[in-house]
Backbone as CSV, one residue per row, in Angstrom:
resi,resn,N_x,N_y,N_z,CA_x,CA_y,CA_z,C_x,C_y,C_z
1,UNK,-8.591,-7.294,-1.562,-7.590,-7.057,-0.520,-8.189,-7.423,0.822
2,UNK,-7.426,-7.780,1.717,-7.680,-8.418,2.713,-8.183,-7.126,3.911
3,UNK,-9.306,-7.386,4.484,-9.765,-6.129,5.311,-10.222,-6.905,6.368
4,UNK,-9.791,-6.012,7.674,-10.711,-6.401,9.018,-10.858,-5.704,9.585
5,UNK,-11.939,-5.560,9.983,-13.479,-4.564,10.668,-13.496,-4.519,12.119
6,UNK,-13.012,-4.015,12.899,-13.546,-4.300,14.537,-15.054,-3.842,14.818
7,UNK,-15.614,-4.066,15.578,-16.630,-3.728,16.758,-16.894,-3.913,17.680
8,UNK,-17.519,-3.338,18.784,-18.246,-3.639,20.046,-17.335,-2.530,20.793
9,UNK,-16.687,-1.926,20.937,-15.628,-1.788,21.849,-16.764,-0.522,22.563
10,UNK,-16.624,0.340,23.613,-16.988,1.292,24.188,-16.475,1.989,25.619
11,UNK,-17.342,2.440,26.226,-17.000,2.066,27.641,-17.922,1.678,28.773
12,UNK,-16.886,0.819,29.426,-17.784,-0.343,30.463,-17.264,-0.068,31.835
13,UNK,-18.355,-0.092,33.130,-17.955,0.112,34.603,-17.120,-1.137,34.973
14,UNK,-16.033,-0.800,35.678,-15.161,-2.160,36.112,-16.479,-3.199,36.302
15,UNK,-15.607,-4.661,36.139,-16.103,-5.706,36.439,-17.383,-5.800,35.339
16,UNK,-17.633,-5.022,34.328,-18.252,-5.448,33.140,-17.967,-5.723,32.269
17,UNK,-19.052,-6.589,30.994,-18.569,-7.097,29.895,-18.458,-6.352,28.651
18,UNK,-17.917,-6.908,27.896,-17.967,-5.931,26.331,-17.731,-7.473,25.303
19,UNK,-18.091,-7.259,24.123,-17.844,-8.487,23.089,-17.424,-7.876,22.256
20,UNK,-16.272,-7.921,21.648,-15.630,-7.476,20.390,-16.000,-8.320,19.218
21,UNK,-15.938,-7.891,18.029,-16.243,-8.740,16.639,-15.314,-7.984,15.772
22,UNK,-14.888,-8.631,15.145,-13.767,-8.763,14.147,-14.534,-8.979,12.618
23,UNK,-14.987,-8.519,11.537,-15.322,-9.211,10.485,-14.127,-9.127,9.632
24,UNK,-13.845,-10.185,8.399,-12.439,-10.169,7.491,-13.436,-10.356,6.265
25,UNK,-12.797,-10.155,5.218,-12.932,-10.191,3.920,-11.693,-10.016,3.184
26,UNK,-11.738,-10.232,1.783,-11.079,-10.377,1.028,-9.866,-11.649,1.241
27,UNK,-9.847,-12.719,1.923,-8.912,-13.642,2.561,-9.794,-15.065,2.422
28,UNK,-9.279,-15.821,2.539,-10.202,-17.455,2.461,-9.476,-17.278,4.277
29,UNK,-10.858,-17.216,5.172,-10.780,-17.086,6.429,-10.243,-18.053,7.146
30,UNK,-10.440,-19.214,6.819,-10.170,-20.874,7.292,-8.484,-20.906,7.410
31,UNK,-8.170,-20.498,6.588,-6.699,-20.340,6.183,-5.749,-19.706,7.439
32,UNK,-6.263,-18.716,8.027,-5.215,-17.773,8.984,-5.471,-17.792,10.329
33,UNK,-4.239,-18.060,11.249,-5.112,-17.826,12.537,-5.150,-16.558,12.870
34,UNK,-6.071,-16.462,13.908,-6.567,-15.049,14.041,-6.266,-14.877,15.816
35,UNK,-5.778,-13.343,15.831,-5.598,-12.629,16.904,-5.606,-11.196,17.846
36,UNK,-6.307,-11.407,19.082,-6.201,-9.952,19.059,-5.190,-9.080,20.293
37,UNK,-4.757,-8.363,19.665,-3.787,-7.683,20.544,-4.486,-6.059,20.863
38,UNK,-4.005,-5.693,22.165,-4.327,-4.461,22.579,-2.838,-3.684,22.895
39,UNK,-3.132,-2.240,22.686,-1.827,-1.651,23.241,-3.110,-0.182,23.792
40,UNK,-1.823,-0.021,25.052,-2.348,1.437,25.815,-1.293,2.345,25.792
41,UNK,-2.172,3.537,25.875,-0.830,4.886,25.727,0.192,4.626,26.345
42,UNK,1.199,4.594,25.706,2.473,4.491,26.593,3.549,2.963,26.351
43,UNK,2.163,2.007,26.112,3.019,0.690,26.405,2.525,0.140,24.693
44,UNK,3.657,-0.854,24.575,3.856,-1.878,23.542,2.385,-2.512,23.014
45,UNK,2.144,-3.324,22.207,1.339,-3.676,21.396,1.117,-4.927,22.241
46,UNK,0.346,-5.298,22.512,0.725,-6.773,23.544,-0.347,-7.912,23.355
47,UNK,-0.133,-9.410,23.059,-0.829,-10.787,22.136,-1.632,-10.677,23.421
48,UNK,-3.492,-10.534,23.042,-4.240,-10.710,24.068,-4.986,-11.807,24.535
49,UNK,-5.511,-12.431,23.137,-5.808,-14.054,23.015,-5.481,-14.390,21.505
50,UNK,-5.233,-15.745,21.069,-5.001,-15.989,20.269,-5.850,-17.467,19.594
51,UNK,-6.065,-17.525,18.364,-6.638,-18.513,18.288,-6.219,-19.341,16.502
52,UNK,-5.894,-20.567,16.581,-5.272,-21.030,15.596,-6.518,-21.918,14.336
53,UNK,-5.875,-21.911,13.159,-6.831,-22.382,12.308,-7.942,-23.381,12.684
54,UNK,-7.232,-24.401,13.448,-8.328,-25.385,13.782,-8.908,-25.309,15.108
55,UNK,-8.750,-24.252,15.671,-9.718,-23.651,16.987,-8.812,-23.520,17.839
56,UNK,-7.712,-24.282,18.447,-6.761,-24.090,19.825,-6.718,-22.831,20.078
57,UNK,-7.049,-22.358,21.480,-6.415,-21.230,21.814,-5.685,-20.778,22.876
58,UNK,-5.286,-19.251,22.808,-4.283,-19.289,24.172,-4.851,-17.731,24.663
59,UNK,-4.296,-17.506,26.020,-4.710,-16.097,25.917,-3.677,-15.791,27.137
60,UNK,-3.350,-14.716,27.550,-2.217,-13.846,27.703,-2.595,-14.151,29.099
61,UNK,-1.304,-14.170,29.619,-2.183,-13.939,31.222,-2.383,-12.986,32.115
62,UNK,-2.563,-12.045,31.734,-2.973,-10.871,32.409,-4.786,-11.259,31.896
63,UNK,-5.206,-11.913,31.032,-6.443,-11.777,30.683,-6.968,-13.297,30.706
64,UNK,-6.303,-13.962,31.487,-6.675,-15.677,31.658,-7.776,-15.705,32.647
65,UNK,-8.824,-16.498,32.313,-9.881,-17.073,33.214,-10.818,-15.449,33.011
66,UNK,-10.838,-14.438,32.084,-11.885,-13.659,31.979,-12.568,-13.288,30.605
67,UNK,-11.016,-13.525,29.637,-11.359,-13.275,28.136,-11.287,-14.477,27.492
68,UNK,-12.726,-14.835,26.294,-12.696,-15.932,25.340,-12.858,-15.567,24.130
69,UNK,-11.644,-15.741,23.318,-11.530,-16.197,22.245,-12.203,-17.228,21.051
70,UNK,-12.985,-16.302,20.012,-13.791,-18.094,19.043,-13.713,-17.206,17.766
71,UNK,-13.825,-18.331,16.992,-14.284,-18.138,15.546,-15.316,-18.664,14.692
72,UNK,-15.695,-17.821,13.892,-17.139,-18.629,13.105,-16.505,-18.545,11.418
73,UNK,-16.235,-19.766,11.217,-15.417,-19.894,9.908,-16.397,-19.220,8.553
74,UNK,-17.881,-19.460,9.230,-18.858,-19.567,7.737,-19.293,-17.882,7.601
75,UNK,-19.336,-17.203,8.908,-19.287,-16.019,8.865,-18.434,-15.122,9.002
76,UNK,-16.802,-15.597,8.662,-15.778,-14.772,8.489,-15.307,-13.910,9.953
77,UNK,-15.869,-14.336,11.114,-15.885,-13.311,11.941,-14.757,-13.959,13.407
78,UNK,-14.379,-13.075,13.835,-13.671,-13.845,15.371,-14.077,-12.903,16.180
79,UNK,-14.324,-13.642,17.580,-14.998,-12.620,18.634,-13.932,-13.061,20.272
80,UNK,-14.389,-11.711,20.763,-13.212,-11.616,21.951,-14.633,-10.980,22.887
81,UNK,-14.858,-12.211,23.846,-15.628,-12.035,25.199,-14.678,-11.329,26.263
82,UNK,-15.292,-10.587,26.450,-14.456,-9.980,27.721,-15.156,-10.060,28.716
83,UNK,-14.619,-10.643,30.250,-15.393,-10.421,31.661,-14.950,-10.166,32.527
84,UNK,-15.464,-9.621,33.821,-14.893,-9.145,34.798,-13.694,-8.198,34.243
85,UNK,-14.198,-7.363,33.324,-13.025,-6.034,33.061,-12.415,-4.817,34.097
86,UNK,-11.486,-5.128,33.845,-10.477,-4.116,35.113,-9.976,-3.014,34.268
87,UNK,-9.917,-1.276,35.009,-9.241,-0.443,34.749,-8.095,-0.684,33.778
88,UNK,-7.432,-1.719,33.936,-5.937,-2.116,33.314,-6.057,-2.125,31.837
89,UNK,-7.825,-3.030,31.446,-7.886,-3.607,30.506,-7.898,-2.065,29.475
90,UNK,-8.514,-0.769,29.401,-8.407,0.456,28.805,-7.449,0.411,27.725
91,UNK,-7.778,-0.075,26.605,-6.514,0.468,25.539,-7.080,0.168,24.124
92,UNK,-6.643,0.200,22.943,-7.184,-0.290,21.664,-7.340,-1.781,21.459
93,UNK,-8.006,-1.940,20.859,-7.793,-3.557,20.782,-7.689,-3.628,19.579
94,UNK,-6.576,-4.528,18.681,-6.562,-4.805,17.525,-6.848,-6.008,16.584
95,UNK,-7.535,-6.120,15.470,-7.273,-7.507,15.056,-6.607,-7.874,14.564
96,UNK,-6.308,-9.232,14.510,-4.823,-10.145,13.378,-5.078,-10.824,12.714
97,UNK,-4.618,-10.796,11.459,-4.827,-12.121,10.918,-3.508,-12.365,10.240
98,UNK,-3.157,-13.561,10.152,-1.276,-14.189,10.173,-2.257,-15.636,9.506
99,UNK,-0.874,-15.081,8.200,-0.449,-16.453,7.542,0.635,-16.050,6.755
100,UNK,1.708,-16.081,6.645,2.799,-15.818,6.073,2.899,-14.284,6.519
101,UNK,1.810,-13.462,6.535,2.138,-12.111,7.038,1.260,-11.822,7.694
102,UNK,0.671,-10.557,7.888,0.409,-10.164,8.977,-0.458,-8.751,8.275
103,UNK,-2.155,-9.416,8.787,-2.824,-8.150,8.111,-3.677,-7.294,10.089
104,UNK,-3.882,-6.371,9.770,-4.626,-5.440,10.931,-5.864,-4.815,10.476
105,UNK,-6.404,-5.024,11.658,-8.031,-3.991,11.511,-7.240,-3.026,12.006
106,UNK,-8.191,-1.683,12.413,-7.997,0.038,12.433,-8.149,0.095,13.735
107,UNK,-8.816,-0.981,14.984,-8.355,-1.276,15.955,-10.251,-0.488,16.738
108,UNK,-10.428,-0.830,17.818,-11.548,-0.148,18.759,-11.033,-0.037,20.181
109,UNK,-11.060,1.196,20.202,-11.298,2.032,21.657,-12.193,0.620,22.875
110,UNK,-11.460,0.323,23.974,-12.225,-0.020,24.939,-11.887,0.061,26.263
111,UNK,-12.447,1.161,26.697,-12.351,2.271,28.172,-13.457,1.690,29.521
112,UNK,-12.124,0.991,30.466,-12.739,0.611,31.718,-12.612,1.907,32.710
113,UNK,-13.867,2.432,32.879,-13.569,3.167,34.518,-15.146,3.364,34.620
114,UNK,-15.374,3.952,36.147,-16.207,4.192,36.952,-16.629,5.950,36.463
């Protein structure tokens, strides 16, 4: 069965970094694009960057020009650079993986404040 793992998440002083990692199993990885969405108390589930089988990516623009999106096909894994993090950014972050449906990691906590 298809499983995905988050990590890295914690908490970081504004304007610092954090690296999220995603590991998948049970899936032929090459196959799905992969994505991660965050939601915060209160608000909707919302596409944070996205990245497609053969690498293209996009990322939301509330998080353009700070968060990068990649994948490492041979180690099953997708990672979400985060920089220059703002208060705003505070919420779960989730992983995706989409190919006909739609599987989720259990999601990581990542808390911007001073």
């Amino acid at each position: 069965q298809v499983q995905l793992v988050e990590s890295g998440g914690g908490l970081v002083q504004p304007g610092g970094s954090l690296r999220l990692s995603c590991a998948a199993s049970g899936m032929y990885f090459r196959d799905y694009a992969m994505n991660w969405y965050r939601q915060a108390p209160g608000n909707q589930r919302e596409l944070v960057a996205a990245i497609t089988r053969g690498g293209s990516t996009n990322n939301g623009d509330s998080v353009k020009g700070r968060f990068t999106i990649s994948r490492a096909n041979a180690k099953n894994t997708v990672n979400l650079q985060m920089n220059s993090l703002k208060p705003e950014d505070t919420a779960v972050y989730y992983c995706n993986a989409r190919l006909l449906r739609d599987f989720w990691g259990q999601g990581t906590q990542v808390t911007v404040s001073s």
